[in-house]
mmCIF file of C-alpha atoms and ligand atoms in Angstrom:
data_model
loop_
_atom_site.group_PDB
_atom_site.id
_atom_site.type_symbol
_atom_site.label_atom_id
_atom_site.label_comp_id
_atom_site.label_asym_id
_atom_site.label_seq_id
_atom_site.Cartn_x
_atom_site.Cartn_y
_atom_site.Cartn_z
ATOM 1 C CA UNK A 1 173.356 107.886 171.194
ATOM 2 C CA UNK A 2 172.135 111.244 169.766
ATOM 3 C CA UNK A 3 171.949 113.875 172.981
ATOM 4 C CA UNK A 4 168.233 114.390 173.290
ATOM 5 C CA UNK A 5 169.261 117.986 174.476
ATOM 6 C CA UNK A 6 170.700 118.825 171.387
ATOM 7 C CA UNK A 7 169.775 121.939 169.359
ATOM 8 C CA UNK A 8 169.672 121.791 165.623
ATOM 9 C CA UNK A 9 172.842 123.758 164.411
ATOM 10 C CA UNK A 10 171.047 126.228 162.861
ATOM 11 C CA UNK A 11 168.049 126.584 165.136
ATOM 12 C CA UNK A 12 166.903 130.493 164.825
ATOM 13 C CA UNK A 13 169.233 132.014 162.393
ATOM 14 C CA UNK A 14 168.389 132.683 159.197
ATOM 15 C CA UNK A 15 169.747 131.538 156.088
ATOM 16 C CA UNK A 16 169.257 133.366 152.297
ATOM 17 C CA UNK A 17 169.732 130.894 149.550
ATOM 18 C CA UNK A 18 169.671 132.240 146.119
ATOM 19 C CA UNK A 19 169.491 129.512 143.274
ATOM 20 C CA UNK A 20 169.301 129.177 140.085
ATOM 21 C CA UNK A 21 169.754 130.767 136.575
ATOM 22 C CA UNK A 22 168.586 134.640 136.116
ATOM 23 C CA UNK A 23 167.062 135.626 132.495
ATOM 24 C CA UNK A 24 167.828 138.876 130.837
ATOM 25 C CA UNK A 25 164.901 139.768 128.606
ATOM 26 C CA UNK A 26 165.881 141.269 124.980
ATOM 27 C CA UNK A 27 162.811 141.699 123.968
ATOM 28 C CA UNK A 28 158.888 140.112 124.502
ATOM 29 C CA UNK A 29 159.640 136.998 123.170
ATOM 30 C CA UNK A 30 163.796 136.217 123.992
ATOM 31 C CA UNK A 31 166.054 136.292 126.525
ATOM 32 C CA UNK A 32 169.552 135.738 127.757
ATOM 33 C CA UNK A 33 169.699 132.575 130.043
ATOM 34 C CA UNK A 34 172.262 130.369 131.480
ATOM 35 C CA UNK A 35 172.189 126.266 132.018
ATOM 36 C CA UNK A 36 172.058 126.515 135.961
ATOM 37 C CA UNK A 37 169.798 123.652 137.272
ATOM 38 C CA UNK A 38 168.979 125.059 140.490
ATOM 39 C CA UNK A 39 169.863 121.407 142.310
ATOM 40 C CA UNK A 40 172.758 123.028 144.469
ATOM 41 C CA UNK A 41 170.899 125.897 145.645
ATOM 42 C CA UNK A 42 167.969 123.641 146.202
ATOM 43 C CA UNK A 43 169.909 121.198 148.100
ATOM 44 C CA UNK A 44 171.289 124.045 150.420
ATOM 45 C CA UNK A 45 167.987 125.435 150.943
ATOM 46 C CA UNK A 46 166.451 122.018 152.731
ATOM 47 C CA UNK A 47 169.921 121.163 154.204
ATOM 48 C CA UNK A 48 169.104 124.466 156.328
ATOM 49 C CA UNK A 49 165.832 124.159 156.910
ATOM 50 C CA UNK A 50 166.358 120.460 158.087
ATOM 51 C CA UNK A 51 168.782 121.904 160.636
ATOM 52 C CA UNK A 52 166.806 124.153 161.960
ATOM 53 C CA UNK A 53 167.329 127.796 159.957
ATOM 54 C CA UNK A 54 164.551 129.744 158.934
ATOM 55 C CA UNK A 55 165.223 129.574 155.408
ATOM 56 C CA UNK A 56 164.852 132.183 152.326
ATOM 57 C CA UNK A 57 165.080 131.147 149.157
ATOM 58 C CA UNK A 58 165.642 133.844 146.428
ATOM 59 C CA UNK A 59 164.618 131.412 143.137
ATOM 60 C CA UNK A 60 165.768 131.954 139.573
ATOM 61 C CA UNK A 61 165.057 130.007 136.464
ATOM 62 C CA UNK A 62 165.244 126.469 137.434
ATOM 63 C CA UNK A 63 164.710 122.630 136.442
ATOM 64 C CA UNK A 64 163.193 121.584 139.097
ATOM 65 C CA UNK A 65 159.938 122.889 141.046
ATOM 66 C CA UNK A 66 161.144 124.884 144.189
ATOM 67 C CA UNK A 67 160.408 123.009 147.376
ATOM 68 C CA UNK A 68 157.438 123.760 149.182
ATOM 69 C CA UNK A 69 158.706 123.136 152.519
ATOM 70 C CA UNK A 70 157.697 124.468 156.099
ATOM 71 C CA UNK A 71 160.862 126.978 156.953
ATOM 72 C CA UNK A 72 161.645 127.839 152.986
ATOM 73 C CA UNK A 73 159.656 130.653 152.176
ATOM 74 C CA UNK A 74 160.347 131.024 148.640
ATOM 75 C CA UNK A 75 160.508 134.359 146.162
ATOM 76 C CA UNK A 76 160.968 133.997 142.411
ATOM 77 C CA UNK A 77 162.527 136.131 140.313
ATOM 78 C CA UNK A 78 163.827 136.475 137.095
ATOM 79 C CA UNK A 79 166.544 139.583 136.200
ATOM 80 C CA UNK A 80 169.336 139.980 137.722
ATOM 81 C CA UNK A 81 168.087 143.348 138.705
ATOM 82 C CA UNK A 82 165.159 141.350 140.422
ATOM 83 C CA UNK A 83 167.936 138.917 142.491
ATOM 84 C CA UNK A 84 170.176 142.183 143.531
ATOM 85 C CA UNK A 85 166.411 144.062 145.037
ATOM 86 C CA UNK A 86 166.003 140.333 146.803
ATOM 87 C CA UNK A 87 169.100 139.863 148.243
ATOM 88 C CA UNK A 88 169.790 143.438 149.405
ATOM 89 C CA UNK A 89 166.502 143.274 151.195
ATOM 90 C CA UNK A 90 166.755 139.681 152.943
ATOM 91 C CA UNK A 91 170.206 139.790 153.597
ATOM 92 C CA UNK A 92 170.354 143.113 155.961
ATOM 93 C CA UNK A 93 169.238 140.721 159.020
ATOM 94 C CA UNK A 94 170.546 136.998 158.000
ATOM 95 C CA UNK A 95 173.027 134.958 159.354
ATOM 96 C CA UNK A 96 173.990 133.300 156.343
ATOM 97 C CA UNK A 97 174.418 134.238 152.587
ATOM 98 C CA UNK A 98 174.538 131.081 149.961
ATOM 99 C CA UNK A 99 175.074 132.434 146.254
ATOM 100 C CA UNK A 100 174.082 129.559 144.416
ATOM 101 C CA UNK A 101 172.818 131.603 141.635
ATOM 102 C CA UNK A 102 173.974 131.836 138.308
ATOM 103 C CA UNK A 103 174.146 135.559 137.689
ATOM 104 C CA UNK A 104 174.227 137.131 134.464
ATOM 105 C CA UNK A 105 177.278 139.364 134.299
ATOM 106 C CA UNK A 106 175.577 141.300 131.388
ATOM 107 C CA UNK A 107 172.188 142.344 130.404
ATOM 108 C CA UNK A 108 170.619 143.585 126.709
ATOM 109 C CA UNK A 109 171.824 147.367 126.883
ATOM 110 C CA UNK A 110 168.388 148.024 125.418
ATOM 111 C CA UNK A 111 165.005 146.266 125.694
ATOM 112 C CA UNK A 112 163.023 146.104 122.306
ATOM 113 C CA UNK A 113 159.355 146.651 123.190
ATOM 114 C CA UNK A 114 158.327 144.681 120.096
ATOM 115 C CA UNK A 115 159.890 141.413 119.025
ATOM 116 C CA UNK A 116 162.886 142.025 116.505
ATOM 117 C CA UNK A 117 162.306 141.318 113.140
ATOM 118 C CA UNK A 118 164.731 140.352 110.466
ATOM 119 C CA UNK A 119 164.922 142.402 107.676
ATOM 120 C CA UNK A 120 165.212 142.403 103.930
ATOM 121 C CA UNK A 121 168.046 144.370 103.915
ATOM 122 C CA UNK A 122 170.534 140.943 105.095
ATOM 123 C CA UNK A 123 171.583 143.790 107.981
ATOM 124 C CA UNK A 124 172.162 141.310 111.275
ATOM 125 C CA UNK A 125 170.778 143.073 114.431
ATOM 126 C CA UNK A 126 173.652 144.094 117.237
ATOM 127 C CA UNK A 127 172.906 143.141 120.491
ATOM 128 C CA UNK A 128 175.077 145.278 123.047
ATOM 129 C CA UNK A 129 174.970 144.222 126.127
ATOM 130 C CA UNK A 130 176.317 146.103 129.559
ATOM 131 C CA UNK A 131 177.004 145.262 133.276
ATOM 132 C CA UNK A 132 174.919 144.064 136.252
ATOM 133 C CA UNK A 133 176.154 144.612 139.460
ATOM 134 C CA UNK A 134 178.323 141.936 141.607
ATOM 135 C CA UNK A 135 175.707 141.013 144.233
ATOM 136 C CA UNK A 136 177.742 139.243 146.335
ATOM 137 C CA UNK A 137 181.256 141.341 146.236
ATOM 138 C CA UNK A 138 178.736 144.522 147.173
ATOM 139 C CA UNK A 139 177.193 142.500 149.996
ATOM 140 C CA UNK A 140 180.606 141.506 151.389
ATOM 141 C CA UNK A 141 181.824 145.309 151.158
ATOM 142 C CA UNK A 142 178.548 146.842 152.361
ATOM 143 C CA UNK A 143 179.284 144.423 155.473
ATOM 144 C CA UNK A 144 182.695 145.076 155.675
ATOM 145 C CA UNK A 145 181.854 148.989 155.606
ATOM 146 C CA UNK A 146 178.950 148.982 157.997
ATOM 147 C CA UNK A 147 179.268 145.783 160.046
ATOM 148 C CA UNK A 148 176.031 144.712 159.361
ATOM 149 C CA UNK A 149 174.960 141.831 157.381
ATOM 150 C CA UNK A 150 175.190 138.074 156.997
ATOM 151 C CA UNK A 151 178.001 136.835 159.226
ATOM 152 C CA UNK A 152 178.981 133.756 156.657
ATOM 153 C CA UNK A 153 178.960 134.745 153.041
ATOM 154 C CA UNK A 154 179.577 131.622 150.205
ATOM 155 C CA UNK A 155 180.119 132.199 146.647
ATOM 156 C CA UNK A 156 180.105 129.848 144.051
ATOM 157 C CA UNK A 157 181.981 129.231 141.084
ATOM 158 C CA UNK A 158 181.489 127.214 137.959
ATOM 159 C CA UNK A 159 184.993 127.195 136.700
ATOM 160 C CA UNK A 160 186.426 125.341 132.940
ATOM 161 C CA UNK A 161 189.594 126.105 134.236
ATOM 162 C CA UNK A 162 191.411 128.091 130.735
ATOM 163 C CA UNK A 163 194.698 127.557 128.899
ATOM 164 C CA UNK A 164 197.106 129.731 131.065
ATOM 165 C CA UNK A 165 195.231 128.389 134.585
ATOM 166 C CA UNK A 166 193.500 125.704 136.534
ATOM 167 C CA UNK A 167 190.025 125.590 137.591
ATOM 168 C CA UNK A 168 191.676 125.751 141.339
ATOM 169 C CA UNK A 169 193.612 128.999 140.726
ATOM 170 C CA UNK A 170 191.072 130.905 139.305
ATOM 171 C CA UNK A 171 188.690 129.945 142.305
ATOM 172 C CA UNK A 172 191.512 131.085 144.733
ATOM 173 C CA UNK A 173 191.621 134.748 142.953
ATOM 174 C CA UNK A 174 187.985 134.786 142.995
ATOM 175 C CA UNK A 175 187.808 134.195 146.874
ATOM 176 C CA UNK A 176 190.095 136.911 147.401
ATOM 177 C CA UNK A 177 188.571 139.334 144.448
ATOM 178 C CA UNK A 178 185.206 139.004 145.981
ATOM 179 C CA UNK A 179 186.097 138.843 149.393
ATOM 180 C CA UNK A 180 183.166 136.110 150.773
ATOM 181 C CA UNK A 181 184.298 133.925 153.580
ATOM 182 C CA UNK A 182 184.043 130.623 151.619
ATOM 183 C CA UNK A 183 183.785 129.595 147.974
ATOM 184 C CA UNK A 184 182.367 126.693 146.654
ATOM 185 C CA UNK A 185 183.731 125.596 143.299
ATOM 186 C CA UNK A 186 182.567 123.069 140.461
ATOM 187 C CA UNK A 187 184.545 121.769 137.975
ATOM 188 C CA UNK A 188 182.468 122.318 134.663
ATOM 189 C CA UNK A 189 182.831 121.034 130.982
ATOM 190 C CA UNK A 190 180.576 120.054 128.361
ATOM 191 C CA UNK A 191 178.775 117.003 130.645
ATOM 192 C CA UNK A 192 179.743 117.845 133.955
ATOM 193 C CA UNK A 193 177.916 119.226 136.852
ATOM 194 C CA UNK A 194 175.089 121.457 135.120
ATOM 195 C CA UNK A 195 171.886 119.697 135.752
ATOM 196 C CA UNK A 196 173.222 115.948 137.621
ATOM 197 C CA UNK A 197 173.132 114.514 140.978
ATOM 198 C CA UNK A 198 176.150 113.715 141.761
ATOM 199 C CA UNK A 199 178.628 116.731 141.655
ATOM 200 C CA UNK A 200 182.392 117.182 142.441
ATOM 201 C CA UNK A 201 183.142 120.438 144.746
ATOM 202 C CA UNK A 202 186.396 121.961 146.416
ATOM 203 C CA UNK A 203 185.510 124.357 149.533
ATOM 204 C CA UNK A 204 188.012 126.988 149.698
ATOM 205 C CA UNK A 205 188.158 129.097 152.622
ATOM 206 C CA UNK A 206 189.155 132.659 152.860
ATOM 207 C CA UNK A 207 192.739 132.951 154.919
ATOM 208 C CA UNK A 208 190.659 135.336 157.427
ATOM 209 C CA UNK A 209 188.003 132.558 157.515
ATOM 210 C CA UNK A 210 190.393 130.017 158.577
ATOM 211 C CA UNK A 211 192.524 132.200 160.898
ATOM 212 C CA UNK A 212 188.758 132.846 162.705
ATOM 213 C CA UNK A 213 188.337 129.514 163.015
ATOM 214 C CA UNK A 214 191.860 128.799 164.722
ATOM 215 C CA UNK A 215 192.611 126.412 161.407
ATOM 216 C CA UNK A 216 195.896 127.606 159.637
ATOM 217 C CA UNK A 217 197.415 131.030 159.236
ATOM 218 C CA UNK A 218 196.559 134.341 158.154
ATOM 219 C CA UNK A 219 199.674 134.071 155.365
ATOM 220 C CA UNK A 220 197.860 131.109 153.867
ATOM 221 C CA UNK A 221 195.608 131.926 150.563
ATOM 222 C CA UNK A 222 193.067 129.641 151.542
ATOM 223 C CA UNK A 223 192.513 126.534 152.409
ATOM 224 C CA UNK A 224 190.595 123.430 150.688
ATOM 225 C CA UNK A 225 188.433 120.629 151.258
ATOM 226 C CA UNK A 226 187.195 118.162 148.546
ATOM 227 C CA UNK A 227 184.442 116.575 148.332
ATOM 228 C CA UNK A 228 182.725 114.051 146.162
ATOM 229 C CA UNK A 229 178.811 113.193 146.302
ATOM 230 C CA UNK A 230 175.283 114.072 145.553
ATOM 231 C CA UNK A 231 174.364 118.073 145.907
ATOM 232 C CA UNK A 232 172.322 117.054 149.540
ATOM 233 C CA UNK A 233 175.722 115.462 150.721
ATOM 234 C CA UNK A 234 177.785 118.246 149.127
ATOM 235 C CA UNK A 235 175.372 120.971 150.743
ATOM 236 C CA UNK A 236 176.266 119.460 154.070
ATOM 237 C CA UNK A 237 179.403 120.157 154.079
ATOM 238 C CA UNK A 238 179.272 123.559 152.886
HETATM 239 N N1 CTP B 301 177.680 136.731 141.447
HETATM 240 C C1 CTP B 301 176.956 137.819 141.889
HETATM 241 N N2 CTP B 301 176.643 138.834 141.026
HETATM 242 C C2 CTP B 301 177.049 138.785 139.742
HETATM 243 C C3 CTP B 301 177.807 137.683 139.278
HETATM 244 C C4 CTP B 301 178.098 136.666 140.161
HETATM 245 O O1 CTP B 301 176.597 137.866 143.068
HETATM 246 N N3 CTP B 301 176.740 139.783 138.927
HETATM 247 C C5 CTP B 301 178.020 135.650 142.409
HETATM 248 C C6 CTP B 301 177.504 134.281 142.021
HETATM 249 O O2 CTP B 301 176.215 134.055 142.558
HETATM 250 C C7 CTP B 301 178.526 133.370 142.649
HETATM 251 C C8 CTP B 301 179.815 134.177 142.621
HETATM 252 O O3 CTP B 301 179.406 135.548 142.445
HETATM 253 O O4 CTP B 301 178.251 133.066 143.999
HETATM 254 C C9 CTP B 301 180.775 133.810 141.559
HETATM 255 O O5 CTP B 301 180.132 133.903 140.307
HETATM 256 P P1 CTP B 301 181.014 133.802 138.999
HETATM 257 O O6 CTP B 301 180.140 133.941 137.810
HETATM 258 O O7 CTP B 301 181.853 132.572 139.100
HETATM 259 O O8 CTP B 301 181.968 135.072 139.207
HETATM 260 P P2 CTP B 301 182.263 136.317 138.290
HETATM 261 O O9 CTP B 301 182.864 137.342 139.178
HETATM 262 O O10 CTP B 301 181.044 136.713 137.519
HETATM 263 O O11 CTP B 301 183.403 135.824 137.338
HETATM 264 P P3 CTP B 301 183.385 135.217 135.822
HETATM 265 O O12 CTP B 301 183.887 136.322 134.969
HETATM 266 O O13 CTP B 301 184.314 134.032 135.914
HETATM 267 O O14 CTP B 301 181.978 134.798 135.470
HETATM 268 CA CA1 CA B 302 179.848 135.333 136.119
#
C-alpha cells in the first residue's frame, strides 16, 4: 500500500524544462525552423509537476498548445538568443535542467528589415549564417566554474547515426563534449520520433554521474538504459 507519509520526489525543487523548436528570423516574413514537436519537453514538464517540482517551462515553437497547468509557469520564446536570456536567468537557482529544445546551431548572419525580393538579374540571394551559443555546455561549465547552478543537467540528442558511426557513439561523445550529467538520445530518420507518441530513447549517463550514484566505475564512458514507450512513460524515467 502506498505510504501515506510519502513526499512526492520532487516536492520543492525546481525543475527548468525547455521544449521545443527555436526560429531564426531572416527577414519579416521567413525564418529558419526545425521539426521539433515539443511532446518530449511537454511530457517532462507535467511528469515534474505531477511529482511535486515547481516547474518552468522555457517554450519554443511547438505542435501542441503548452499546458496550462498549476506548477508550470510557462515563458515563450522564439530565438535562440531568446532561450539562452531564459535559461541563464531560471537556471541560476534550479535543481534540475531538461534541454528538450531543439536549438538552432546557426542563425541568419544578417536580418533583412524588408522581405527579400528576387530579382531580374537571375542573381540567387546568399544566406550566411553564423553561431549561437551552446546553452547547455555553458551552463554545465558556468556550474562547474562557480558551483552554482542546477545540480542534474540532461541533454538531448536527436541522432541519424552517419556512415562512419552509430547513433549510440555519437551520443556517447556528445555526453562527454558537453559535459551534462545525463543524455537522452532518439533515434531519428525520415518517420521516426519527430512529432509521435510513442518514442524509442537510450539514457546515457555521464561516468561521474554513475560513479555519484555508487553504479559502475569512474573508467566507464557511460552507462545506458533503454527504453521503449510513449514520451509520459519515457519522461519518467529520465
Ligand atoms: N543545445 C544547446 N544549445 C545549442 C545547441 C544545442 O543548449 N546551441 C542543447 C540541446 O538543447 C540538447 C543538446 O544541446 O539538449 C544536444 O543538442 P544537439 O543539437 O544534439 O547537439 P549539438 O552540439 O548542436 O550537435 P550537432 O552538431 O549534432 O547538432
Ligand atoms: Ca544541434
Amino acid at each position: 500500500a502506498p505510504d501515506p507519509e510519502a513526499q512526492p520526489a520532487l516536492l520543492g525543487r525546481k525543475v527548468v524544462v525547455t521544449a521545443g523548436g527555436t526560429r531564426e528570423p531572416l527577414d519579416p516574413v521567413r525564418y529558419l525552423g526545425n521539426r521539433s514537436s515539443g511532446k518530449q519537453g511537454l511530457a517532462l514538464a507535467e511528469t515534474a509537476a505531477a511529482a511535486g517540482a515547481q516547474v518552468h517551462l522555457i517554450a519554443g515553437i511547438m505542435d501542441i498548445p503548452a499546458p496550462n497547468l498549476p506548477h508550470i509557469a510557462v515563458e515563450h520564446i522564439e530565438t535562440a538568443a531568446q532561450l539562452h536570456a531564459a535559461v541563464e536567468r531560471e537556471a541560476a537557482d534550479a535543481d534540475v535542467l531538461l534541454m528538450a529544445a531543439a536549438v538552432a546551431d546557426f542563425r541568419p548572419a544578417a536580418y533583412a528589415a524588408q522581405k527579400i525580393k528576387k530579382t531580374d538579374d537571375g542573381e540567387n540571394p546568399v544566406i550566411t549564417l553564423e553561431r549561437n551559443p551552446d546553452i547547455l555546455a555553458e551552463t554545465v561549465a558556468r556550474r562547474d566554474s562557480t558551483g552554482t547552478g542546477p545540480g542534474v543537467i540532461v541533454g538531448f540528442a536527436a541522432e541519424t547515426g552517419s556512415a562512419d558511426a552509430a547513433p549510440l557513439e555519437l551520443a556517447q561523445a556528445k555526453l562527454l563534449r558537453k559535459g551534462c550529467d545525463l543524455l537522452v538520445l532518439n533515434q531519428v530518420g525520415e518517420n521516426l520520433v519527430f512529432g509521435r507518441d510513442e518514442t524509442e530513447i537510450h539514457i546515457l549517463t555521464s561516468a561521474a554521474r554513475a560513479a555519484q550514484a555508487g553504479e559502475g566505475s569512474a573508467e566507464n564512458a557511460s552507462d545506458v538504459l533503454t527504453l521503449r514507450g510513449t514520451k509520459h512513460e519515457a519522461a519518467a524515467a529520465i
